[in-house]
PDB file of C-alpha atoms in Angstrom:
ATOM      1  CA  ALA T 213     251.334  87.510  46.285  1.00 40.00           C
ATOM      2  CA  VAL T 214     251.248  86.380  42.902  1.00 42.00           C
ATOM      3  CA  GLY T 215     249.064  89.079  41.505  1.00 53.00           C
ATOM      4  CA  GLY T 216     247.508  90.334  44.567  1.00 75.00           C
ATOM      5  CA  GLU T 217     249.034  91.420  47.882  1.00 79.00           C
ATOM      6  CA  ALA T 218     248.474  90.997  50.850  1.00 83.00           C
ATOM      7  CA  ILE T 219     248.048  94.083  51.937  1.00 81.00           C
ATOM      8  CA  ASN T 220     244.980  94.148  49.257  1.00 83.00           C
ATOM      9  CA  ALA T 221     242.903  91.698  51.911  1.00 84.00           C
ATOM     10  CA  VAL T 222     242.570  95.044  54.518  1.00 85.00           C
ATOM     11  CA  ASN T 223     242.395  97.815  52.184  1.00 85.00           C
ATOM     12  CA  GLY T 224     238.394  98.520  52.253  1.00 83.00           C
ATOM     13  CA  GLN T 225     237.813  96.859  48.965  1.00 82.00           C
ATOM     14  CA  VAL T 226     234.758  94.313  48.842  1.00 86.00           C
ATOM     15  CA  ASP T 227     234.027  95.026  45.245  1.00 82.00           C
ATOM     16  CA  GLY T 228     234.716  91.197  43.995  1.00 84.00           C
ATOM     17  CA  ASN T 229     236.752  91.453  40.783  1.00 81.00           C
ATOM     18  CA  TYR T 230     239.798  90.499  41.194  1.00 80.00           C
ATOM     19  CA  TYR T 231     240.993  92.107  38.183  1.00 80.00           C
ATOM     20  CA  ARG T 232     240.460  95.630  39.871  1.00 80.00           C
ATOM     21  CA  GLY T 233     243.496  94.896  41.740  1.00 79.00           C
ATOM     22  CA  GLY T 234     242.057  95.097  45.453  1.00 83.00           C
ATOM     23  CA  CYS T 235     242.579  90.989  46.074  1.00 86.00           C
ATOM     24  CA  PHE T 236     244.824  89.318  47.989  1.00 88.00           C
ATOM     25  CA  SER T 237     245.895  85.848  46.131  1.00 85.00           C
ATOM     26  CA  SER T 238     248.163  83.260  47.374  1.00 84.00           C
ATOM     27  CA  GLY T 239     250.898  82.053  45.437  1.00 72.00           C
ATOM     28  CA  VAL T 240     252.462  78.488  44.855  1.00 62.00           C
ATOM     29  CA  GLN T 241     255.920  79.599  46.361  1.00 61.00           C
ATOM     30  CA  GLN T 242     254.146  80.011  50.119  1.00 58.00           C
ATOM     31  CA  GLY T 243     252.699  75.360  49.776  1.00 61.00           C
ATOM     32  CA  PHE T 244     250.231  75.756  51.784  1.00 68.00           C
ATOM     33  CA  HIS T 245     248.526  78.810  51.169  1.00 82.00           C
ATOM     34  CA  TRP T 246     247.480  81.551  53.992  1.00 88.00           C
ATOM     35  CA  TRP T 247     247.142  84.644  54.820  1.00 91.00           C
ATOM     36  CA  ARG T 248     247.227  86.302  58.172  1.00 94.00           C
ATOM     37  CA  ALA T 249     246.808  89.665  60.185  1.00 95.00           C
ATOM     38  CA  THR T 250     249.189  90.016  63.617  1.00 96.00           C
ATOM     39  CA  PHE T 251     248.231  92.689  66.121  1.00 96.00           C
ATOM     40  CA  ASN T 252     250.151  94.509  68.498  1.00 96.00           C
ATOM     41  CA  GLU T 253     248.552  92.737  71.356  1.00 96.00           C
ATOM     42  CA  VAL T 254     245.584  89.751  72.468  1.00 97.00           C
ATOM     43  CA  LYS T 255     242.539  90.655  71.504  1.00 96.00           C
ATOM     44  CA  GLU T 256     239.196  89.631  71.738  1.00 97.00           C
ATOM     45  CA  ILE T 257     237.985  88.061  68.308  1.00 98.00           C
ATOM     46  CA  GLY T 258     234.125  87.997  67.775  1.00 98.00           C
ATOM     47  CA  LYS T 259     233.495  88.106  64.494  1.00 98.00           C
ATOM     48  CA  VAL T 260     235.834  87.794  60.440  1.00 98.00           C
ATOM     49  CA  VAL T 261     234.054  88.227  57.897  1.00 97.00           C
ATOM     50  CA  ILE T 262     235.416  87.598  54.538  1.00 95.00           C
ATOM     51  CA  TYR T 263     234.294  88.672  50.903  1.00 94.00           C
ATOM     52  CA  PRO T 264     235.496  86.757  48.633  1.00 91.00           C
ATOM     53  CA  ARG T 265     236.331  86.928  44.836  1.00 88.00           C
ATOM     54  CA  LEU T 266     233.637  86.994  42.858  1.00 86.00           C
ATOM     55  CA  ASP T 267     234.857  86.871  39.560  1.00 81.00           C
ATOM     56  CA  LYS T 268     235.979  83.438  39.333  1.00 79.00           C
ATOM     57  CA  SER T 269     236.112  80.588  41.964  1.00 75.00           C
ATOM     58  CA  SER T 270     238.337  81.984  45.208  1.00 75.00           C
ATOM     59  CA  GLY T 271     239.410  78.568  46.513  1.00 79.00           C
ATOM     60  CA  LEU T 272     238.073  79.371  49.559  1.00 87.00           C
ATOM     61  CA  ASP T 273     235.993  75.908  49.973  1.00 88.00           C
ATOM     62  CA  GLY T 274     237.446  74.083  52.844  1.00 90.00           C
ATOM     63  CA  ALA T 275     239.741  76.864  53.963  1.00 93.00           C
ATOM     64  CA  GLU T 276     240.435  77.515  57.570  1.00 96.00           C
ATOM     65  CA  VAL T 277     239.428  80.366  59.938  1.00 97.00           C
ATOM     66  CA  ARG T 278     242.100  80.872  63.177  1.00 98.00           C
ATOM     67  CA  ALA T 279     242.205  82.989  65.863  1.00 98.00           C
ATOM     68  CA  GLY T 280     245.668  82.369  67.122  1.00 97.00           C
ATOM     69  CA  GLU T 281     246.243  78.874  66.739  1.00 97.00           C
ATOM     70  CA  GLU T 282     242.226  77.798  67.795  1.00 97.00           C
ATOM     71  CA  LEU T 283     239.979  77.299  64.870  1.00 98.00           C
ATOM     72  CA  CYS T 284     237.331  79.400  64.536  1.00 98.00           C
ATOM     73  CA  ALA T 285     235.398  77.632  61.652  1.00 97.00           C
ATOM     74  CA  THR T 286     235.970  75.852  57.856  1.00 96.00           C
ATOM     75  CA  VAL T 287     234.585  77.675  54.616  1.00 95.00           C
ATOM     76  CA  ALA T 288     231.480  75.561  52.891  1.00 92.00           C
ATOM     77  CA  TYR T 289     231.571  77.515  49.445  1.00 87.00           C
ATOM     78  CA  ASP T 290     228.451  79.106  48.269  1.00 89.00           C
ATOM     79  CA  ALA T 291     228.762  80.780  44.297  1.00 84.00           C
ATOM     80  CA  ASP T 292     225.526  82.740  45.860  1.00 85.00           C
ATOM     81  CA  LYS T 293     227.160  84.290  48.769  1.00 91.00           C
ATOM     82  CA  LEU T 294     228.803  88.336  48.906  1.00 93.00           C
ATOM     83  CA  TRP T 295     230.154  87.306  51.911  1.00 95.00           C
ATOM     84  CA  TYR T 296     230.694  84.620  54.018  1.00 96.00           C
ATOM     85  CA  THR T 297     231.046  85.643  58.250  1.00 97.00           C
ATOM     86  CA  VAL T 298     233.258  83.021  60.755  1.00 97.00           C
ATOM     87  CA  ASN T 299     231.971  83.843  64.469  1.00 97.00           C
ATOM     88  CA  CYS T 300     235.502  82.893  66.486  1.00 98.00           C
ATOM     89  CA  ASP T 301     232.764  83.407  69.510  1.00 97.00           C
ATOM     90  CA  GLY T 302     235.160  85.966  71.172  1.00 97.00           C
ATOM     91  CA  LYS T 303     238.963  83.822  70.945  1.00 98.00           C
ATOM     92  CA  MET T 304     241.434  85.380  72.351  1.00 98.00           C
ATOM     93  CA  ALA T 305     244.972  85.678  69.936  1.00 98.00           C
ATOM     94  CA  ASP T 306     247.163  87.586  68.545  1.00 98.00           C
ATOM     95  CA  SER T 307     246.309  87.452  64.654  1.00 97.00           C
ATOM     96  CA  VAL T 308     243.842  85.575  62.361  1.00 97.00           C
ATOM     97  CA  THR T 309     245.208  83.076  59.983  1.00 96.00           C
ATOM     98  CA  ILE T 310     242.349  82.323  57.299  1.00 95.00           C
ATOM     99  CA  SER T 311     244.559  78.781  54.903  1.00 92.00           C
ATOM    100  CA  GLY T 312     243.583  76.479  52.337  1.00 87.00           C
ATOM    101  CA  GLU T 313     245.487  73.232  51.315  1.00 77.00           C
ATOM    102  CA  TYR T 314     244.311  73.486  47.404  1.00 72.00           C
ATOM    103  CA  GLY T 315     245.128  75.464  44.381  1.00 72.00           C
ATOM    104  CA  TYR T 316     244.965  79.652  45.027  1.00 80.00           C
ATOM    105  CA  LEU T 317     243.364  81.414  48.317  1.00 87.00           C
ATOM    106  CA  GLN T 318     241.737  84.137  46.479  1.00 87.00           C
ATOM    107  CA  PHE T 319     239.519  87.489  48.722  1.00 90.00           C
ATOM    108  CA  CYS T 320     239.034  90.666  48.593  1.00 90.00           C
ATOM    109  CA  GLU T 321     238.177  91.952  52.154  1.00 92.00           C
ATOM    110  CA  VAL T 322     238.944  90.228  55.206  1.00 95.00           C
ATOM    111  CA  VAL T 323     236.766  92.450  58.432  1.00 96.00           C
ATOM    112  CA  ILE T 324     238.662  91.211  61.786  1.00 97.00           C
ATOM    113  CA  GLN T 325     235.254  92.195  64.270  1.00 95.00           C
ATOM    114  CA  PRO T 326     235.894  92.455  68.341  1.00 92.00           C
ATOM    115  CA  LYS T 327     233.206  90.188  69.969  1.00 85.00           C
ATOM    116  CA  LEU T 328     230.569  92.833  71.617  1.00 78.00           C
TER     117      LEU T 328
END
């Protein structure tokens, strides 16, 4: 990652200011821009909440959120949103991936919730 390590996406800090050191950023060396959380076992994924970078464009517009290989949703960027909630509707998976094709992918926290 360039400027923001992958672990920063699950450090509990939802502050949207990248320069405070708590956000994730993909790097050009990755090619296709992505972030992934992998679990030790298959889980029922309910929702994925993404807290974007708020001090600059986050690159989330058009990003895909997947539970395993199954698409949960594509993010539609809104400058006024403090977070995005993506419904994975109980898809069974051993990972969650957020990916985008263009530019940097940047966000400050990801919360993965089980289906209730």
